[in-house]
Short mmCIF file of N, CA and C in Angstrom, two decimals:
data_model
loop_
_atom_site.label_atom_id
_atom_site.label_comp_id
_atom_site.label_asym_id
_atom_site.label_seq_id
_atom_site.Cartn_x
_atom_site.Cartn_y
_atom_site.Cartn_z
N MET O 1 -11.13 109.49 -73.50
CA MET O 1 -11.82 108.24 -73.74
C MET O 1 -13.08 108.46 -74.58
N LEU O 2 -13.85 109.47 -74.22
CA LEU O 2 -15.08 109.75 -74.97
C LEU O 2 -14.75 110.14 -76.41
N ARG O 3 -13.68 110.88 -76.57
CA ARG O 3 -13.29 111.32 -77.92
C ARG O 3 -13.00 110.11 -78.81
N THR O 4 -12.31 109.13 -78.30
CA THR O 4 -12.01 107.94 -79.11
C THR O 4 -13.26 107.10 -79.34
N PHE O 5 -14.18 107.12 -78.37
CA PHE O 5 -15.43 106.38 -78.55
C PHE O 5 -16.25 106.97 -79.69
N LEU O 6 -16.22 108.29 -79.80
CA LEU O 6 -17.02 108.97 -80.82
C LEU O 6 -16.40 108.93 -82.20
N LYS O 7 -15.16 108.47 -82.32
CA LYS O 7 -14.50 108.40 -83.63
C LYS O 7 -14.20 106.94 -83.99
N PRO O 8 -15.21 106.24 -84.50
CA PRO O 8 -14.97 104.84 -84.88
C PRO O 8 -14.03 104.76 -86.08
N THR O 9 -13.33 103.65 -86.17
CA THR O 9 -12.37 103.50 -87.26
C THR O 9 -12.99 102.91 -88.53
N ASN O 10 -14.16 102.26 -88.39
CA ASN O 10 -14.81 101.71 -89.58
C ASN O 10 -16.33 101.67 -89.37
N LEU O 11 -17.04 101.33 -90.43
CA LEU O 11 -18.50 101.33 -90.38
C LEU O 11 -19.05 100.31 -89.38
N GLY O 12 -18.45 99.15 -89.31
CA GLY O 12 -18.91 98.13 -88.37
C GLY O 12 -18.80 98.59 -86.93
N GLN O 13 -17.71 99.29 -86.63
CA GLN O 13 -17.51 99.81 -85.28
C GLN O 13 -18.56 100.89 -84.97
N LEU O 14 -18.85 101.73 -85.94
CA LEU O 14 -19.87 102.76 -85.77
C LEU O 14 -21.24 102.13 -85.51
N GLN O 15 -21.59 101.11 -86.28
CA GLN O 15 -22.87 100.44 -86.10
C GLN O 15 -22.98 99.81 -84.72
N THR O 16 -21.92 99.18 -84.27
CA THR O 16 -21.93 98.55 -82.95
C THR O 16 -22.10 99.59 -81.85
N ARG O 17 -21.39 100.70 -81.97
CA ARG O 17 -21.49 101.76 -80.95
C ARG O 17 -22.88 102.39 -80.94
N LEU O 18 -23.41 102.67 -82.12
CA LEU O 18 -24.76 103.23 -82.18
C LEU O 18 -25.79 102.26 -81.62
N HIS O 19 -25.62 100.99 -81.93
CA HIS O 19 -26.52 99.96 -81.42
C HIS O 19 -26.56 100.01 -79.89
N TRP O 20 -25.40 100.05 -79.26
CA TRP O 20 -25.35 100.04 -77.79
C TRP O 20 -25.83 101.35 -77.19
N VAL O 21 -25.53 102.46 -77.84
CA VAL O 21 -26.02 103.75 -77.34
C VAL O 21 -27.54 103.77 -77.36
N LEU O 22 -28.14 103.30 -78.44
CA LEU O 22 -29.60 103.27 -78.54
C LEU O 22 -30.21 102.29 -77.55
N ARG O 23 -29.59 101.14 -77.35
CA ARG O 23 -30.10 100.17 -76.37
C ARG O 23 -30.07 100.75 -74.96
N ILE O 24 -28.97 101.39 -74.61
CA ILE O 24 -28.82 101.94 -73.26
C ILE O 24 -29.79 103.10 -73.04
N THR O 25 -29.93 103.98 -74.02
CA THR O 25 -30.85 105.11 -73.84
C THR O 25 -32.30 104.65 -73.80
N ALA O 26 -32.66 103.65 -74.59
CA ALA O 26 -34.02 103.11 -74.53
C ALA O 26 -34.28 102.47 -73.17
N ALA O 27 -33.30 101.73 -72.66
CA ALA O 27 -33.45 101.11 -71.34
C ALA O 27 -33.63 102.17 -70.26
N CYS O 28 -32.85 103.23 -70.33
CA CYS O 28 -32.97 104.32 -69.34
C CYS O 28 -34.36 104.96 -69.40
N CYS O 29 -34.88 105.11 -70.60
CA CYS O 29 -36.22 105.68 -70.76
C CYS O 29 -37.27 104.79 -70.11
N PHE O 30 -37.22 103.50 -70.38
CA PHE O 30 -38.19 102.57 -69.78
C PHE O 30 -38.04 102.51 -68.26
N ILE O 31 -36.81 102.46 -67.77
CA ILE O 31 -36.58 102.39 -66.33
C ILE O 31 -37.06 103.67 -65.65
N GLY O 32 -36.76 104.81 -66.25
CA GLY O 32 -37.18 106.09 -65.67
C GLY O 32 -38.69 106.24 -65.61
N HIS O 33 -39.36 105.95 -66.72
CA HIS O 33 -40.81 106.06 -66.74
C HIS O 33 -41.45 105.00 -65.85
N GLY O 34 -40.87 103.81 -65.82
CA GLY O 34 -41.38 102.76 -64.95
C GLY O 34 -41.27 103.15 -63.48
N ALA O 35 -40.18 103.79 -63.12
CA ALA O 35 -40.00 104.22 -61.73
C ALA O 35 -41.08 105.23 -61.33
N TRP O 36 -41.42 106.12 -62.24
CA TRP O 36 -42.49 107.08 -61.94
C TRP O 36 -43.82 106.36 -61.72
N GLY O 37 -44.04 105.29 -62.45
CA GLY O 37 -45.26 104.51 -62.26
C GLY O 37 -45.24 103.76 -60.94
N VAL O 38 -44.10 103.18 -60.60
CA VAL O 38 -43.99 102.41 -59.36
C VAL O 38 -44.24 103.30 -58.15
N ILE O 39 -43.73 104.53 -58.18
CA ILE O 39 -43.92 105.41 -57.02
C ILE O 39 -45.23 106.19 -57.09
N THR O 40 -46.06 105.87 -58.05
CA THR O 40 -47.41 106.42 -58.23
C THR O 40 -47.46 107.95 -58.12
N LYS O 41 -46.99 108.59 -59.17
CA LYS O 41 -47.03 110.05 -59.24
C LYS O 41 -48.41 110.51 -59.72
N GLU O 42 -48.94 111.51 -59.07
CA GLU O 42 -50.26 112.04 -59.42
C GLU O 42 -50.29 112.61 -60.84
N GLY O 43 -49.15 113.04 -61.33
CA GLY O 43 -49.07 113.60 -62.68
C GLY O 43 -49.46 112.62 -63.78
N TRP O 44 -49.50 111.33 -63.46
CA TRP O 44 -49.88 110.33 -64.46
C TRP O 44 -51.39 110.18 -64.60
N LEU O 45 -52.15 110.68 -63.64
CA LEU O 45 -53.61 110.51 -63.68
C LEU O 45 -54.26 111.03 -64.96
N PRO O 46 -53.85 112.20 -65.48
CA PRO O 46 -54.49 112.67 -66.72
C PRO O 46 -54.35 111.70 -67.89
N PHE O 47 -53.25 110.96 -67.94
CA PHE O 47 -53.07 109.99 -69.02
C PHE O 47 -54.08 108.85 -68.89
N PHE O 48 -54.34 108.43 -67.67
CA PHE O 48 -55.33 107.38 -67.45
C PHE O 48 -56.74 107.93 -67.72
N ARG O 49 -57.00 109.14 -67.26
CA ARG O 49 -58.32 109.75 -67.48
C ARG O 49 -58.62 109.89 -68.97
N SER O 50 -57.60 110.21 -69.76
CA SER O 50 -57.82 110.38 -71.20
C SER O 50 -58.27 109.09 -71.86
N GLN O 51 -58.04 107.96 -71.20
CA GLN O 51 -58.47 106.66 -71.72
C GLN O 51 -59.73 106.15 -71.02
N GLY O 52 -60.33 107.02 -70.19
CA GLY O 52 -61.56 106.66 -69.50
C GLY O 52 -61.35 105.80 -68.27
N ILE O 53 -60.15 105.76 -67.74
CA ILE O 53 -59.86 104.96 -66.55
C ILE O 53 -60.03 105.84 -65.32
N PRO O 54 -60.91 105.43 -64.39
CA PRO O 54 -61.14 106.24 -63.18
C PRO O 54 -59.88 106.31 -62.30
N ASP O 55 -59.82 107.36 -61.49
CA ASP O 55 -58.64 107.59 -60.65
C ASP O 55 -58.34 106.43 -59.71
N ASP O 56 -59.38 105.86 -59.09
CA ASP O 56 -59.12 104.77 -58.12
C ASP O 56 -58.49 103.56 -58.80
N VAL O 57 -58.89 103.28 -60.02
CA VAL O 57 -58.30 102.17 -60.77
C VAL O 57 -56.88 102.55 -61.23
N ALA O 58 -56.71 103.80 -61.63
CA ALA O 58 -55.40 104.27 -62.10
C ALA O 58 -54.35 104.14 -61.00
N TRP O 59 -54.72 104.50 -59.77
CA TRP O 59 -53.77 104.38 -58.65
C TRP O 59 -53.32 102.94 -58.46
N LYS O 60 -54.22 101.99 -58.70
CA LYS O 60 -53.87 100.58 -58.55
C LYS O 60 -53.05 100.06 -59.73
N LEU O 61 -53.33 100.59 -60.91
CA LEU O 61 -52.63 100.15 -62.11
C LEU O 61 -51.21 100.72 -62.24
N MET O 62 -51.01 101.92 -61.72
CA MET O 62 -49.72 102.60 -61.90
C MET O 62 -48.52 101.75 -61.49
N PRO O 63 -48.49 101.19 -60.28
CA PRO O 63 -47.30 100.41 -59.91
C PRO O 63 -47.14 99.13 -60.75
N ILE O 64 -48.24 98.56 -61.18
CA ILE O 64 -48.16 97.35 -62.01
C ILE O 64 -47.57 97.69 -63.37
N ILE O 65 -48.10 98.73 -63.99
CA ILE O 65 -47.60 99.14 -65.30
C ILE O 65 -46.15 99.61 -65.20
N GLY O 66 -45.84 100.34 -64.13
CA GLY O 66 -44.46 100.79 -63.93
C GLY O 66 -43.50 99.63 -63.80
N ALA O 67 -43.89 98.61 -63.03
CA ALA O 67 -43.02 97.43 -62.85
C ALA O 67 -42.83 96.70 -64.18
N LEU O 68 -43.89 96.57 -64.95
CA LEU O 68 -43.78 95.91 -66.26
C LEU O 68 -42.89 96.72 -67.21
N ASP O 69 -42.96 98.03 -67.09
CA ASP O 69 -42.12 98.90 -67.91
C ASP O 69 -40.64 98.67 -67.61
N ILE O 70 -40.32 98.47 -66.34
CA ILE O 70 -38.94 98.25 -65.93
C ILE O 70 -38.44 96.88 -66.36
N ILE O 71 -39.33 95.90 -66.27
CA ILE O 71 -38.94 94.53 -66.63
C ILE O 71 -38.68 94.49 -68.12
#
């Protein structure tokens, strides 16, 4: 099945398949990173600190930003 998916018969079919592959992978990226924000991982604190956001505010913002990332 995968072999036939990777061998489109024409340019339009290739464009459609690439379109959906890119949409799905982008969605997975947003959902994955959003999940890390929702569960408030400490590893995200340096990113907030680099923007001058204190840790106590970062802990409160993480789940909000994560949820928005998923939506």
